[in-house]
PDB file of C-alpha atoms in Angstrom:
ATOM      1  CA  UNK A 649     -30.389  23.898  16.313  1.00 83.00           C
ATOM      2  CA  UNK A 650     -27.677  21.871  14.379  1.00 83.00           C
ATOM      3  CA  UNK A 651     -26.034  18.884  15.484  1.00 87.00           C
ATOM      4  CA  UNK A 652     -23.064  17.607  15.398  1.00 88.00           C
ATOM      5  CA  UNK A 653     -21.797  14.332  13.034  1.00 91.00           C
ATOM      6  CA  UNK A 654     -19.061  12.453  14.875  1.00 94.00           C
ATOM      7  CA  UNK A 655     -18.545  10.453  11.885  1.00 95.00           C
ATOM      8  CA  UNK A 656     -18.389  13.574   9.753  1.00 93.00           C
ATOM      9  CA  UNK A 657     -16.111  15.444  11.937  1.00 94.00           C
ATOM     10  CA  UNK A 658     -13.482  12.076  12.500  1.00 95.00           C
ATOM     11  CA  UNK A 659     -13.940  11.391   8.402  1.00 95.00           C
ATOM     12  CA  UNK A 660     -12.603  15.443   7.880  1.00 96.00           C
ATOM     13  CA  UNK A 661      -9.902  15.106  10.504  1.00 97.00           C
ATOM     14  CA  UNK A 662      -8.769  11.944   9.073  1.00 97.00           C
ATOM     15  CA  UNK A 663      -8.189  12.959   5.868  1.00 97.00           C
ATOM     16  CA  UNK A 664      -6.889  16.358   6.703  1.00 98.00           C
ATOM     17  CA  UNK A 665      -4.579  14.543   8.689  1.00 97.00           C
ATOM     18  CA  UNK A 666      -3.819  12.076   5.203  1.00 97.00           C
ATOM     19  CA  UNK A 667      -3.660  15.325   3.469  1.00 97.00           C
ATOM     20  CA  UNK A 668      -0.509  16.938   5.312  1.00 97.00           C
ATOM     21  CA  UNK A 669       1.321  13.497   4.973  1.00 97.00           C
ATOM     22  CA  UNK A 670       1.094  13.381   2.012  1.00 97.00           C
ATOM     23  CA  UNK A 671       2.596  16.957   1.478  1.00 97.00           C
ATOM     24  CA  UNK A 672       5.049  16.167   3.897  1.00 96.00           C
ATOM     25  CA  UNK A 673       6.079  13.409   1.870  1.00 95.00           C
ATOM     26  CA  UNK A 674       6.013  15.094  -1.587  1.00 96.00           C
ATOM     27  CA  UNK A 675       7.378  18.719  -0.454  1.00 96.00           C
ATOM     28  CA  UNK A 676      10.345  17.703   2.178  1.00 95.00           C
ATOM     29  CA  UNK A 677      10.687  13.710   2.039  1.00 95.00           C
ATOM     30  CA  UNK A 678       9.544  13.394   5.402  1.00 93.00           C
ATOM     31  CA  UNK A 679       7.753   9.931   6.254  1.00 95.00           C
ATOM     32  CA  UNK A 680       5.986   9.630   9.660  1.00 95.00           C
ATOM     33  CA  UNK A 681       6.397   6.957  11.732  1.00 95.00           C
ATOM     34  CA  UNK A 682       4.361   5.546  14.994  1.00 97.00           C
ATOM     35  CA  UNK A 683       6.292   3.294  16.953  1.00 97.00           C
ATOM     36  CA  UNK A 684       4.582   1.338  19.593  1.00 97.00           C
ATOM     37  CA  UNK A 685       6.372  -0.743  22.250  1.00 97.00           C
ATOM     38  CA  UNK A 686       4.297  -3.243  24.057  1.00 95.00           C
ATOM     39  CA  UNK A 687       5.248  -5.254  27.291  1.00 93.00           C
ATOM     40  CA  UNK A 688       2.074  -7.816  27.336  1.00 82.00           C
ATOM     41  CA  UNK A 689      -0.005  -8.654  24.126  1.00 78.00           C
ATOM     42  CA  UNK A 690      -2.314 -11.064  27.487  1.00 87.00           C
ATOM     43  CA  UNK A 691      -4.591  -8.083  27.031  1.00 90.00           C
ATOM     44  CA  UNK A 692      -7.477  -8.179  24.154  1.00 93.00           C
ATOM     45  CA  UNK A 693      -8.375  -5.099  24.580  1.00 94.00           C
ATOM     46  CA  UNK A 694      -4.741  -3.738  24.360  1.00 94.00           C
ATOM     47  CA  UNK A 695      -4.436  -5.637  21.076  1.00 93.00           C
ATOM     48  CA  UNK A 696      -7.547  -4.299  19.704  1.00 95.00           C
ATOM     49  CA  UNK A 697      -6.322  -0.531  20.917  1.00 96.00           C
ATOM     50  CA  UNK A 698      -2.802  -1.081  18.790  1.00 96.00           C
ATOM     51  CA  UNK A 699      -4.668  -2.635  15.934  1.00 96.00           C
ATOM     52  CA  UNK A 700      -6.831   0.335  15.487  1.00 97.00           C
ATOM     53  CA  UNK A 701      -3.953   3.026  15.451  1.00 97.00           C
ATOM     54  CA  UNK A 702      -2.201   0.379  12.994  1.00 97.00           C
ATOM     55  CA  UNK A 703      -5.658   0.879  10.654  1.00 97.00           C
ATOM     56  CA  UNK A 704      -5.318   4.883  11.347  1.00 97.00           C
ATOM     57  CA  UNK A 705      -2.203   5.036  10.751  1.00 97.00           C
ATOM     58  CA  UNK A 706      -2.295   3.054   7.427  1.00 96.00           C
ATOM     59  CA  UNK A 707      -5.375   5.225   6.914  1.00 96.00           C
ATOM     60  CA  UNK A 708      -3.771   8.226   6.689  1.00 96.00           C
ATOM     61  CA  UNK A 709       0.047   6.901   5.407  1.00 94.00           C
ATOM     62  CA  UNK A 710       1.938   6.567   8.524  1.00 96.00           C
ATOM     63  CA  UNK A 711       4.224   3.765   8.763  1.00 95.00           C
ATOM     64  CA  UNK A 712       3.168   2.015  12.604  1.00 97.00           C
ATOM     65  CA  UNK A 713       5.912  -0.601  13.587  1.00 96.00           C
ATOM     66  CA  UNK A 714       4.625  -2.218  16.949  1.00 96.00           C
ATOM     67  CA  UNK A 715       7.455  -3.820  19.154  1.00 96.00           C
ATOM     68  CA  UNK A 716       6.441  -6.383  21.319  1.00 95.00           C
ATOM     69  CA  UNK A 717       9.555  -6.820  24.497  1.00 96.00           C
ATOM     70  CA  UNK A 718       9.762  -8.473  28.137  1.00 95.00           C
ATOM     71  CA  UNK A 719       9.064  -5.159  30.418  1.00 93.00           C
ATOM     72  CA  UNK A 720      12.619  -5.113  31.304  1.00 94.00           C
ATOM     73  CA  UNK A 721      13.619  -4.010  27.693  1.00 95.00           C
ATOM     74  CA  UNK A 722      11.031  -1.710  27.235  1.00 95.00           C
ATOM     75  CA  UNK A 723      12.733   1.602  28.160  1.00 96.00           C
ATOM     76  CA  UNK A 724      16.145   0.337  26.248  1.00 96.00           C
ATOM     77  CA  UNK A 725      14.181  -0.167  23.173  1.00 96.00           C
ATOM     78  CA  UNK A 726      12.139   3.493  23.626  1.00 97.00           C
ATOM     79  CA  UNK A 727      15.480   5.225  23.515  1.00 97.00           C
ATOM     80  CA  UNK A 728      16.301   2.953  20.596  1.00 96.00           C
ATOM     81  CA  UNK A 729      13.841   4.107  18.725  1.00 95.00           C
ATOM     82  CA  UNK A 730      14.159   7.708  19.695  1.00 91.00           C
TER      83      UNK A 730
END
């Protein structure tokens, strides 16, 4: 019986993933974006969460822009950003 590697397995998807940004970059000038709108940065573990998609993201060359607003704004600034 073989196992599995998780490590192996995330390492391949990652750069796959770094892979097709980059040839969606270089073949139709298309740069990803993750926007992430927060209403509370009170939480540590929230602010570990966004910090690792902000290291993924950089990992595989998507631009992540995190907007911290009161809760009242937050829907205004998601259809901002769409």
């Amino acid at each position: 019986m073989k196992y599995l590697n998780g490590r192996d397995l995330a390492d391949f998807i990652k750069e796959r993933q770094a892979k097709q940004v980059r040839a969606l970059r270089q073949a139709h000038k298309v740069f990803p974006r993750l926007a992430i709108v927060l209403t509370t940065t009170d939480n540590p573990v929230i602010n570990t969460y966004v910090g690792l998609k902000q290291r993924y993201g950089n990992d595989i060359l998507i631009d992540v822009d995190v907007h911290t607003v009161p809760q009242e704004k937050a829907l205004e600034t998601i259809s901002e950003l769409n």
